[in-house]
mmCIF file of C-alpha atoms and ligand atoms in Angstrom:
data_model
loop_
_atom_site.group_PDB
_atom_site.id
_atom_site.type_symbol
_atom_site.label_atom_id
_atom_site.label_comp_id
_atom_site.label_asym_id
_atom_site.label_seq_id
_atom_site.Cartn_x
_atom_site.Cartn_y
_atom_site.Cartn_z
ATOM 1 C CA UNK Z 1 -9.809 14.514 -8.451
ATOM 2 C CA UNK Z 2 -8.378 14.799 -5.225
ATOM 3 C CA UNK Z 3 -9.835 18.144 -2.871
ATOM 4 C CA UNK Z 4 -7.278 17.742 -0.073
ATOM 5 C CA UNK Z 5 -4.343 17.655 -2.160
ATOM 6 C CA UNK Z 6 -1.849 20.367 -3.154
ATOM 7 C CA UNK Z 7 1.196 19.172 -5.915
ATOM 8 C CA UNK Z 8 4.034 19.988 -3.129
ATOM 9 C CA UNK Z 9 1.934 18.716 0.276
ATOM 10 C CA UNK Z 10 3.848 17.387 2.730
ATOM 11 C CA UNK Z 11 2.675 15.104 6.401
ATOM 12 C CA UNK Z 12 3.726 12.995 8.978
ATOM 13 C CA UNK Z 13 2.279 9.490 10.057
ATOM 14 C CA UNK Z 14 -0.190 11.083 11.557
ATOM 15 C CA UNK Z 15 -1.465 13.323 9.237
ATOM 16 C CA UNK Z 16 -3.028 13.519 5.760
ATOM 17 C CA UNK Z 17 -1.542 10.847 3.200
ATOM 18 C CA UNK Z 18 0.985 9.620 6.126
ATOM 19 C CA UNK Z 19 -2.272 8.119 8.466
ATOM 20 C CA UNK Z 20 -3.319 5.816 5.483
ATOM 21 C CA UNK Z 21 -0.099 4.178 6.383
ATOM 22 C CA UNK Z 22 -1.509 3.235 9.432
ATOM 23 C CA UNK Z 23 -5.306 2.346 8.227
ATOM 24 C CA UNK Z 24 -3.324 -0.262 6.566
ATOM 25 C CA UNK Z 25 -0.882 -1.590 9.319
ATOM 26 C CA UNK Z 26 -3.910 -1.584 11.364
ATOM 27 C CA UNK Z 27 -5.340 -3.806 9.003
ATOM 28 C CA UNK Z 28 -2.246 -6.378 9.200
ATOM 29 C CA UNK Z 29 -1.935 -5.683 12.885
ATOM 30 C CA UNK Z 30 -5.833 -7.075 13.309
ATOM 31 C CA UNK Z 31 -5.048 -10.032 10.621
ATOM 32 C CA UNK Z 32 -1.440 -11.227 12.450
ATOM 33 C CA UNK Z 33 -3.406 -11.360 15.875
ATOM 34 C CA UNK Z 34 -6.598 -13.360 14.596
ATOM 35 C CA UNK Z 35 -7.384 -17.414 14.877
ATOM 36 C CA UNK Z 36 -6.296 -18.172 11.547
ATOM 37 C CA UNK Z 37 -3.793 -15.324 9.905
ATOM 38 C CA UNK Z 38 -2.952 -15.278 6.387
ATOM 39 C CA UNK Z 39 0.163 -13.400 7.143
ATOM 40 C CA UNK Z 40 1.943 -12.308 10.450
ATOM 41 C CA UNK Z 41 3.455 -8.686 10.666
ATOM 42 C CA UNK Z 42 4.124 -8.785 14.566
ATOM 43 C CA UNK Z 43 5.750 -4.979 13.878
ATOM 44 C CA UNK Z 44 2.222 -3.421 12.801
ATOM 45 C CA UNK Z 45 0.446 -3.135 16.226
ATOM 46 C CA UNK Z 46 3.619 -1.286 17.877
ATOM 47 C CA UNK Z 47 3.850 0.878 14.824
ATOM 48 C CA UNK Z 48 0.011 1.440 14.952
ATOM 49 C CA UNK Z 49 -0.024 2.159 18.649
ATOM 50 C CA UNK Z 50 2.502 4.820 18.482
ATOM 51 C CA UNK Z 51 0.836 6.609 15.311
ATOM 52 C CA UNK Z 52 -1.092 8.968 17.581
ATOM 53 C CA UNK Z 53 -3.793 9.214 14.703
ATOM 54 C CA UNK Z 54 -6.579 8.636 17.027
ATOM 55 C CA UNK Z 55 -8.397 6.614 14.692
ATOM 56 C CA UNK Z 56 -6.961 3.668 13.142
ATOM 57 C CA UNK Z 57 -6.111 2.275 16.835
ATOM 58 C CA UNK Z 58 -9.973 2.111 16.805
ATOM 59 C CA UNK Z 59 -9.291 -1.193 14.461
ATOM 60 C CA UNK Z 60 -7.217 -3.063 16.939
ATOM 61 C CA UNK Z 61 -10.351 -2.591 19.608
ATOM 62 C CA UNK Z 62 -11.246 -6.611 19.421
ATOM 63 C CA UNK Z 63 -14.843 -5.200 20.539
ATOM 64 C CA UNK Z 64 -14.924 -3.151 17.761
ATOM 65 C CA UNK Z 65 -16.695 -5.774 14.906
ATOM 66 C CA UNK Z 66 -19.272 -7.168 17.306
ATOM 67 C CA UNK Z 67 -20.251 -2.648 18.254
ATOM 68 C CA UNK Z 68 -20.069 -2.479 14.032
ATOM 69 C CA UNK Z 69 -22.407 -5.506 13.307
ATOM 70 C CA UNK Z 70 -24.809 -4.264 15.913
ATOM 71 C CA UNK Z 71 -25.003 -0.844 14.119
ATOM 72 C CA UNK Z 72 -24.621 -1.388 10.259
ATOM 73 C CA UNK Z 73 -23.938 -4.918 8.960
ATOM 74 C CA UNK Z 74 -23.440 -3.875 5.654
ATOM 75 C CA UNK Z 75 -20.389 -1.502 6.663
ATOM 76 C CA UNK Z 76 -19.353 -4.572 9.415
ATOM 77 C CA UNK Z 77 -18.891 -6.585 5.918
ATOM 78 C CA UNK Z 78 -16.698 -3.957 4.102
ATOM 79 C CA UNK Z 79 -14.927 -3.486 7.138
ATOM 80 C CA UNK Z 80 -14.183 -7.395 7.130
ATOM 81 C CA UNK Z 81 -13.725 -7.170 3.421
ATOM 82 C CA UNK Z 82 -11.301 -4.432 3.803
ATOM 83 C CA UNK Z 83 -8.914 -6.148 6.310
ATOM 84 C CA UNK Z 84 -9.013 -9.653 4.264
ATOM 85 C CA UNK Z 85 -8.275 -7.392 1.410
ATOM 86 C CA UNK Z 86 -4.998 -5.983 3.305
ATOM 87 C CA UNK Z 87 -4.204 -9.572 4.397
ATOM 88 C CA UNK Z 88 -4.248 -10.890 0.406
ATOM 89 C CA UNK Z 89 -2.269 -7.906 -0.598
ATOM 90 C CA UNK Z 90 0.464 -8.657 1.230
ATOM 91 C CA UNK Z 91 0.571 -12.043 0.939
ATOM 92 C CA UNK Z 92 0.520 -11.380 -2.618
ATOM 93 C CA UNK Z 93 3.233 -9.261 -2.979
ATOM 94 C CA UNK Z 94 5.596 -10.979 -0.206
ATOM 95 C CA UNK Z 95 5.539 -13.955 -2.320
ATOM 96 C CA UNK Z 96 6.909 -11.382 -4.803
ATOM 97 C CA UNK Z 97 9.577 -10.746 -2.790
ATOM 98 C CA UNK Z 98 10.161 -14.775 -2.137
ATOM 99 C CA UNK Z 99 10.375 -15.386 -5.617
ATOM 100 C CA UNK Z 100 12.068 -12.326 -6.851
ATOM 101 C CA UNK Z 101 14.979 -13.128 -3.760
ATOM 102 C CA UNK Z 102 15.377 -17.019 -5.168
ATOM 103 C CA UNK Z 103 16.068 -15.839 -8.486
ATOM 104 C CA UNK Z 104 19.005 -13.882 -7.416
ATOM 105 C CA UNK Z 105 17.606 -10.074 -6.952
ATOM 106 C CA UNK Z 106 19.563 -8.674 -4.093
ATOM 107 C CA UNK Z 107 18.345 -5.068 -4.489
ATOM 108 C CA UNK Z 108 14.891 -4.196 -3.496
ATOM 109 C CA UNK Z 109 13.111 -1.069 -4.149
ATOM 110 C CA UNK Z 110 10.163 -0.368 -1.232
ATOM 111 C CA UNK Z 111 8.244 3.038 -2.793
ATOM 112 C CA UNK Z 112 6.177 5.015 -0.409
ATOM 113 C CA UNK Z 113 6.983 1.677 2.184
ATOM 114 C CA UNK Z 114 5.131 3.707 4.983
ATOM 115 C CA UNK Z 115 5.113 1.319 7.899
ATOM 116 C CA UNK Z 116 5.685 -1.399 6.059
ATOM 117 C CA UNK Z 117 8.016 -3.900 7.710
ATOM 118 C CA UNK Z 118 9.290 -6.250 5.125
ATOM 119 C CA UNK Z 119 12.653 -4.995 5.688
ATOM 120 C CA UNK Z 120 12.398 -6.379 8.948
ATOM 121 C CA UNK Z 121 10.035 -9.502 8.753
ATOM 122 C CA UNK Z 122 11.083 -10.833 5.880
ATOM 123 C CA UNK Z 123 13.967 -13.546 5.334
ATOM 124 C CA UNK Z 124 16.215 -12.103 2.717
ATOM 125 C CA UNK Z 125 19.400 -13.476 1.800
ATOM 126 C CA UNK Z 126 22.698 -12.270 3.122
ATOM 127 C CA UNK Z 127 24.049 -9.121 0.674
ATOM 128 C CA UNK Z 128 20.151 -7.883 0.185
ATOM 129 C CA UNK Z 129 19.754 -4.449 -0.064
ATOM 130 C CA UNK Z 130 16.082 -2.783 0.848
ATOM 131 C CA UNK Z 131 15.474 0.981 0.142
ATOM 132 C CA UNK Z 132 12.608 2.404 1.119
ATOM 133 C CA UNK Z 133 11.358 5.650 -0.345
ATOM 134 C CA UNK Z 134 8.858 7.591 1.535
ATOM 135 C CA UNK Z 135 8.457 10.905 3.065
ATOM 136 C CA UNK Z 136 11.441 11.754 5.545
ATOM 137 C CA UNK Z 137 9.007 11.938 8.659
ATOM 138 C CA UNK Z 138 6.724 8.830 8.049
ATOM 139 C CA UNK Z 139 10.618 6.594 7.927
ATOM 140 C CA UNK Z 140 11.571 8.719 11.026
ATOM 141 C CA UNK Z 141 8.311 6.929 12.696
ATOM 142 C CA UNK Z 142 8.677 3.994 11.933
ATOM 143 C CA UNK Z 143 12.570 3.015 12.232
ATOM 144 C CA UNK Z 144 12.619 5.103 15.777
ATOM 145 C CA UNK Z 145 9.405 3.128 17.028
ATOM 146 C CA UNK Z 146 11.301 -0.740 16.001
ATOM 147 C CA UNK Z 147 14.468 0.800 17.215
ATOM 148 C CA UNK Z 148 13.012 1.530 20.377
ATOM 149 C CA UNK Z 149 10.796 -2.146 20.581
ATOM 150 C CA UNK Z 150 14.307 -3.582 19.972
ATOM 151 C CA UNK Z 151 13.794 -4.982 16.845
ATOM 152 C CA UNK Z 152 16.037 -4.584 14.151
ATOM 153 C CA UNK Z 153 16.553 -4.896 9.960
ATOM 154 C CA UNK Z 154 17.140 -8.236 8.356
ATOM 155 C CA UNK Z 155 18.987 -6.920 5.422
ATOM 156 C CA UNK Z 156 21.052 -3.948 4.774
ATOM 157 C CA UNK Z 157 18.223 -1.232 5.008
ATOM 158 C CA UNK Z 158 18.994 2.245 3.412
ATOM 159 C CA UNK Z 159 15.854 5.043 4.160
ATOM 160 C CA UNK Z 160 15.277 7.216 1.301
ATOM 161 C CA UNK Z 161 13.886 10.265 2.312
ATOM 162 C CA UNK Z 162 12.282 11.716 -1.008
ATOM 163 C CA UNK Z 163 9.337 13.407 -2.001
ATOM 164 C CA UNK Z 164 8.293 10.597 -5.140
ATOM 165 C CA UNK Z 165 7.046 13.896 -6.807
ATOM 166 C CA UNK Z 166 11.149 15.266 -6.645
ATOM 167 C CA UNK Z 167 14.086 14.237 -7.988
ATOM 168 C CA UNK Z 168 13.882 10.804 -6.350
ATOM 169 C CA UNK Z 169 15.672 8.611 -8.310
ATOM 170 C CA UNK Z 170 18.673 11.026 -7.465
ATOM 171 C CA UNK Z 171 18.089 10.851 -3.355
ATOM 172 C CA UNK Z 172 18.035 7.308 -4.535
ATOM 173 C CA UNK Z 173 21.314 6.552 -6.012
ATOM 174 C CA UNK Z 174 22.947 9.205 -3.129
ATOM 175 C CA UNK Z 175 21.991 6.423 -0.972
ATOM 176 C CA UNK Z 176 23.581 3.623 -2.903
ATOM 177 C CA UNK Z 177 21.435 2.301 -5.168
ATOM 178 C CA UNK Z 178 23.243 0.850 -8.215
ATOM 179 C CA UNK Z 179 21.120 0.789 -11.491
ATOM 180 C CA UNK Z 180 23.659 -1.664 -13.279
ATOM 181 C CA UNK Z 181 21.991 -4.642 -10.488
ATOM 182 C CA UNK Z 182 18.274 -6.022 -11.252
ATOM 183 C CA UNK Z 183 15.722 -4.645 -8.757
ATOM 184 C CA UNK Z 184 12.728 -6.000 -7.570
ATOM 185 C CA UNK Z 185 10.587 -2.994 -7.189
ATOM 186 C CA UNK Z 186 7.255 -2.618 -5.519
ATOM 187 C CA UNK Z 187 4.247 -0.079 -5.918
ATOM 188 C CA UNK Z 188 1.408 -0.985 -2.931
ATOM 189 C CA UNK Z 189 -1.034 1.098 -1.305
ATOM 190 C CA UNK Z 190 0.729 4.173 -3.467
ATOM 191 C CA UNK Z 191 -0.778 4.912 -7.103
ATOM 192 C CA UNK Z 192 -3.933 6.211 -6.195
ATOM 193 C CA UNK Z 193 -2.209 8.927 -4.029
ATOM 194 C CA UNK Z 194 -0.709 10.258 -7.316
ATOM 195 C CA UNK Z 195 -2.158 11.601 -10.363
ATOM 196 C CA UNK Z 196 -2.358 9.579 -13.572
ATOM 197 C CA UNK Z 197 0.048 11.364 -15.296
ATOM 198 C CA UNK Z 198 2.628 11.057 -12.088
ATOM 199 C CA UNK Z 199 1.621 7.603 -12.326
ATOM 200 C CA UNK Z 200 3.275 7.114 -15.611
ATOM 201 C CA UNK Z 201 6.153 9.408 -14.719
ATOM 202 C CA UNK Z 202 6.930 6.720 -12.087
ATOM 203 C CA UNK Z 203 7.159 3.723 -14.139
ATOM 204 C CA UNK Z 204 9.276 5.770 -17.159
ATOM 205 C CA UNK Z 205 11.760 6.710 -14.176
ATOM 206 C CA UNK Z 206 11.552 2.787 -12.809
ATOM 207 C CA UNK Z 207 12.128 1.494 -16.276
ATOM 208 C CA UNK Z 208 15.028 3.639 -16.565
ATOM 209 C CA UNK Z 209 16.669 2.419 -13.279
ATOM 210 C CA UNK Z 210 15.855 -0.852 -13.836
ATOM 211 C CA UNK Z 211 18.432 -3.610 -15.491
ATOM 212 C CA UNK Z 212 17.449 -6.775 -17.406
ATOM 213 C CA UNK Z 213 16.274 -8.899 -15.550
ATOM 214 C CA UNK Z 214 14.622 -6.708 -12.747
ATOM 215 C CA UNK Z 215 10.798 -7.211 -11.697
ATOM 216 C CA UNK Z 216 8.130 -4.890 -10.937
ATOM 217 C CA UNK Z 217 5.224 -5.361 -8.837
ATOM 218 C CA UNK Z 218 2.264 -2.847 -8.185
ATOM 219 C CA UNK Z 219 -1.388 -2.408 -6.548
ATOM 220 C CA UNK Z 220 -3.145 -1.222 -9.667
ATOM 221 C CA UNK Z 221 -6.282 0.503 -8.688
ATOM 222 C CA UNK Z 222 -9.538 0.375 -9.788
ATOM 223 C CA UNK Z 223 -11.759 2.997 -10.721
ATOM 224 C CA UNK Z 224 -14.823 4.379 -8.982
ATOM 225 C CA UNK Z 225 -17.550 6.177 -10.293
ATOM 226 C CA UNK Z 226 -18.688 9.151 -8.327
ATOM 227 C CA UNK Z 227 -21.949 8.268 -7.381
ATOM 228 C CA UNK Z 228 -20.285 4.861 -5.517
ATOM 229 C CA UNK Z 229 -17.889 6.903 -3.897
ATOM 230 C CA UNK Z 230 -20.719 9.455 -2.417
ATOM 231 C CA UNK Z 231 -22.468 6.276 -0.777
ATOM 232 C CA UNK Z 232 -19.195 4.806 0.376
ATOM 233 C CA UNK Z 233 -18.561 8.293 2.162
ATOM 234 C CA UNK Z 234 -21.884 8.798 4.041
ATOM 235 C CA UNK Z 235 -21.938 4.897 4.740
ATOM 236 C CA UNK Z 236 -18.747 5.365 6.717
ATOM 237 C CA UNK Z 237 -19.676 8.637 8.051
ATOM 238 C CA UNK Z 238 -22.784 7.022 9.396
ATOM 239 C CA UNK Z 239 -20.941 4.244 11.046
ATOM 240 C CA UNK Z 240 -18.630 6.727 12.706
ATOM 241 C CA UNK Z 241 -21.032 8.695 14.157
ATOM 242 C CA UNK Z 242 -23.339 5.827 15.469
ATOM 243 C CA UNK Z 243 -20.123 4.366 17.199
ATOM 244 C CA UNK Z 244 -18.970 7.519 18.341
ATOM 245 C CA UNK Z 245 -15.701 7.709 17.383
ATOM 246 C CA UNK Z 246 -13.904 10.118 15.700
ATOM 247 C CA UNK Z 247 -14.299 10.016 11.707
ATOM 248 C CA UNK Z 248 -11.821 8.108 10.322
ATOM 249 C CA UNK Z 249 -9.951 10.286 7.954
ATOM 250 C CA UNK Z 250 -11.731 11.039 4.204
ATOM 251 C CA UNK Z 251 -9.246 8.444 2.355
ATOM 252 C CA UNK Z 252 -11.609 9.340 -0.842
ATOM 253 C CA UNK Z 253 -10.461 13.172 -0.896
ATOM 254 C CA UNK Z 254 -6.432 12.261 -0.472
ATOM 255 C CA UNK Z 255 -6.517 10.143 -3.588
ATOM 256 C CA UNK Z 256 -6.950 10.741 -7.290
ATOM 257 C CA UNK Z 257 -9.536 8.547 -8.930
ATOM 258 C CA UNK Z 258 -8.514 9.885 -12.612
ATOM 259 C CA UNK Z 259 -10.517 7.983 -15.037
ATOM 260 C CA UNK Z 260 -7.817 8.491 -17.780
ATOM 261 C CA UNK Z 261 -5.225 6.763 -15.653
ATOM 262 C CA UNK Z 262 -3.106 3.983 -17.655
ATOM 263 C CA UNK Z 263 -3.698 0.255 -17.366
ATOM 264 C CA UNK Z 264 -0.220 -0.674 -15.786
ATOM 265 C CA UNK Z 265 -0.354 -4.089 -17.033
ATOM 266 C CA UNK Z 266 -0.985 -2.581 -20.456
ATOM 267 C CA UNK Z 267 1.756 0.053 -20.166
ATOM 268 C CA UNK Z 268 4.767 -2.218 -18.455
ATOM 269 C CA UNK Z 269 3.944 -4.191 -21.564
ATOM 270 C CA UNK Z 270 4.682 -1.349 -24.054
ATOM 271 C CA UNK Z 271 7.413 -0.268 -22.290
ATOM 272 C CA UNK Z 272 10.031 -3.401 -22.156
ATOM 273 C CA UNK Z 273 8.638 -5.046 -19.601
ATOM 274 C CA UNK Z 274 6.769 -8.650 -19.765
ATOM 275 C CA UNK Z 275 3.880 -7.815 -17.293
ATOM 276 C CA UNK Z 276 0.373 -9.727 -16.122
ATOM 277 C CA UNK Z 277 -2.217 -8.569 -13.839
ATOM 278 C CA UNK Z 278 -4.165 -10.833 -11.250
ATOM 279 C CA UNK Z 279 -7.521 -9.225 -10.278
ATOM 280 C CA UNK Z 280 -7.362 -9.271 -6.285
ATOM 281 C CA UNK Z 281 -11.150 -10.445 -6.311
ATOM 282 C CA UNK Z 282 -9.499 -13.553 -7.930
ATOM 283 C CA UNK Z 283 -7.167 -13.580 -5.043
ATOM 284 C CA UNK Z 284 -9.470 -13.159 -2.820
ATOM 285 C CA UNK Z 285 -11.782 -16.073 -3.934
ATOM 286 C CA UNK Z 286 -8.463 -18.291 -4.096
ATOM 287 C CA UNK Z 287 -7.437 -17.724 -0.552
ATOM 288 C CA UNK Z 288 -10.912 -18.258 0.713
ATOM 289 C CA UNK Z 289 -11.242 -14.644 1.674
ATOM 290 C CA UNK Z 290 -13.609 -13.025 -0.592
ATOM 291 C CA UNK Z 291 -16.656 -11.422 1.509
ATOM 292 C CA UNK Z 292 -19.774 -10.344 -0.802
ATOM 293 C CA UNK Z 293 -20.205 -6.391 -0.581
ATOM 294 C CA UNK Z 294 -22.134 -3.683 -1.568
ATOM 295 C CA UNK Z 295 -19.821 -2.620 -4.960
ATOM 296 C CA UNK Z 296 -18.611 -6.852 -5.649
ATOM 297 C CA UNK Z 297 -20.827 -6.614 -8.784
ATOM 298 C CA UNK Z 298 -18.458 -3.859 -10.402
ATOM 299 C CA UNK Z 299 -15.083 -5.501 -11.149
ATOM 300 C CA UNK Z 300 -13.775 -1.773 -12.078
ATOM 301 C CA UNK Z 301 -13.603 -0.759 -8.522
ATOM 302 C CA UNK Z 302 -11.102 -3.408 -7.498
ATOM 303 C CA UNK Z 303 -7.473 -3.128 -7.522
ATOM 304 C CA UNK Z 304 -5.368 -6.026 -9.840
ATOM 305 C CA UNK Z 305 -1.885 -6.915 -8.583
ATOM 306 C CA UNK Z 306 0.907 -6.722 -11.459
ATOM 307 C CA UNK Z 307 4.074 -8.236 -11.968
ATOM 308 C CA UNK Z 308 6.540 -7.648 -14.531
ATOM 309 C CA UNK Z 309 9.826 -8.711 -15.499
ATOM 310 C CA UNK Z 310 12.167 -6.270 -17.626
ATOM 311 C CA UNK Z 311 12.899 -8.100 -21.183
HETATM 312 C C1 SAM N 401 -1.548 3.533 2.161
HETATM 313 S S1 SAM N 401 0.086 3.915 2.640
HETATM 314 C C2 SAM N 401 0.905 2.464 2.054
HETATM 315 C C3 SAM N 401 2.188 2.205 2.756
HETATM 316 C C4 SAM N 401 2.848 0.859 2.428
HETATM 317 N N1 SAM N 401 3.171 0.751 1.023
HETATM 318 C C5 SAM N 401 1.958 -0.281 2.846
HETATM 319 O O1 SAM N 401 1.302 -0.877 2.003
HETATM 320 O O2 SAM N 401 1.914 -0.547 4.053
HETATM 321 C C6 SAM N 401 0.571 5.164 1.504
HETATM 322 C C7 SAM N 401 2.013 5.618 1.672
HETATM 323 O O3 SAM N 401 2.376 6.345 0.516
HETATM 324 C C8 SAM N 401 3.234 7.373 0.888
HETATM 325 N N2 SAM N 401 3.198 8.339 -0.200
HETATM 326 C C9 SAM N 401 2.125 8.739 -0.902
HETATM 327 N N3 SAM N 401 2.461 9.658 -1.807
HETATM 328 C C10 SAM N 401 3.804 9.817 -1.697
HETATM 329 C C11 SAM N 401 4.747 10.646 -2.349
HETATM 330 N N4 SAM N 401 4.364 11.491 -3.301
HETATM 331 N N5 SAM N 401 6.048 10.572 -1.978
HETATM 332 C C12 SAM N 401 6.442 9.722 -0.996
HETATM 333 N N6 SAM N 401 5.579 8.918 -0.329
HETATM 334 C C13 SAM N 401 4.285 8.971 -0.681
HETATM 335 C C14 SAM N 401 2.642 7.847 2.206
HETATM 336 O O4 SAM N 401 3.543 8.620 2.976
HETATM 337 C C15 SAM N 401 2.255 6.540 2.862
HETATM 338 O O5 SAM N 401 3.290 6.032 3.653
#
């Protein structure tokens, strides 16, 4: 259940669902500036800087570990955990994008992209189409801040300004999207902002759009019971308040831990697709980035990363 959430809410990147989009290019901004980086997004710190959410930037404050080990180093580990997390994640799923791009797939399918920059960073073959599907304000940000740092798209890049509660497959096809060409779509950082039954929507509408031979690639979430989350919360409330900055935003009360939500794996498999899930503590451990925490003993409560090709 989500408390902050109404079916039709709306933000901006600096608000509500919108800042998460920032936690998280704060996270890459911090991994693409440290001694060894897994990846290298050299848009996220100009995009984080500009946010305005008063928070996040908080992340990119190099003193900022050594303050949080002083004052809690059990929340200085999630915080570390949380950041190598980010850094796997999109390693994971660029490498979707690598492999998805040398097996032909020239139209790409970014939903609720938020600041991410793969349009940009990434070296996509001439005649690539990205779309990116988020809400009209949060693309405003972000192509207006790289527009003004000079930096421009490396592929044909078509905003989709949609609600992914609307009509969006419409908005979607308004802006050229052609359902008769395979798509390589991706889901990150965005399921557990919708309910489980929206959830499910999405993928029917994706499978619908989507023409042999077009993959799909999602953050699956996991699932955390109540009493985990209450910890979680006054953990980071603690941390906030004995560092004095401003409470980072309740991420827990924007998103919708539904217990009943499908198994994505499980579904793109019943539903035409041939799909398999890595766990992203796997991940972790194989990239050397895994960092023991307070919840590592409950596999439910980590996210898997799916791909799936349409049969
Ligand atoms: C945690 S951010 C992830 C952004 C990006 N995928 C990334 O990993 O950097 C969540 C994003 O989902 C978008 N989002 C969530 N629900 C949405 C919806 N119903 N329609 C459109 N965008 C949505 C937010 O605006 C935000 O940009």
């Amino acid at each position: 259940m989500s408390n902050l959430r109404t079916d039709d809410d709306t933000w901006d990147i600096a608000t509500s669902v919108g800042s998460t989009a920032v936690m998280v290019a704060a996270a890459r901004a911090g991994e693409t500036d440290s001694a060894d980086p897994l990846i290298r997004d050299p848009y996220a710190r100009i995009l984080v800087e500009g946010a305005g959410t008063g928070v996040w930037e908080t992340i990119l404050d190099d003193s900022m570990a050594d303050r949080l080990a002083n004052a809690d180093p059990e929340a200085a580990a999630v915080f570390a955990h949380m950041r190598n997390y980010q850094a796997v994640r999109t390693h994971f799923f660029d490498a979707f994008f690598t492999d998805a791009a040398a097996a032909g797939i020239r139209q790409i399918v970014i939903l609720a992209s938020g600041l991410d920059s793969r349009a940009y960073r990434l070296d996509w073959p001439a005649g690539t189409h990205v779309y990116e599907i988020d809400q009209p304000k949060v693309l405003e940000y972000k192509s207006a801040t790289l527009a003004a740092h000079g930096a421009h798209p490396r592929a044909e890049r078509h905003e989709v300004p949609v609600d992914l509660r609307q009509d969006w497959p419409a908005a979607l096809k308004e802006h050229g999207f052609d359902p008769a060409q395979p798509t390589a779509w991706l889901a990150e950082g965005l399921l557990m902002y919708l309910p489980a039954e929206a959830q499910d929507r999405l993928f029917e509408l994706i499978t619908d759009l989507s023409a042999p031979g077009s993959r799909v690639s999602a953050e699956a979430v996991g699932h955390h019971n109540e009493e985990r989350r209450e910890q979680m919360r006054e953990r980071f409330e603690k941390f906030a308040d004995q560092l004095g900055i401003e409470r980072a935003i309740d991420i827990q009360n924007l998103t919708y831990n539904d217990a009943h939500r499908a198994d994505v794996t499980d579904w793109l498999n019943a539903h035409g697709w041939r799909a398999s899930g890595q766990p992203s503590t796997d991940e972790m451990r194989r990239l050397g980035r895994w960092i023991e925490v307070p919840m590592g003993d409950d596999p439910d409560a980590f996210a898997t990363f799916v791909v799936a090709e349409k049969v």
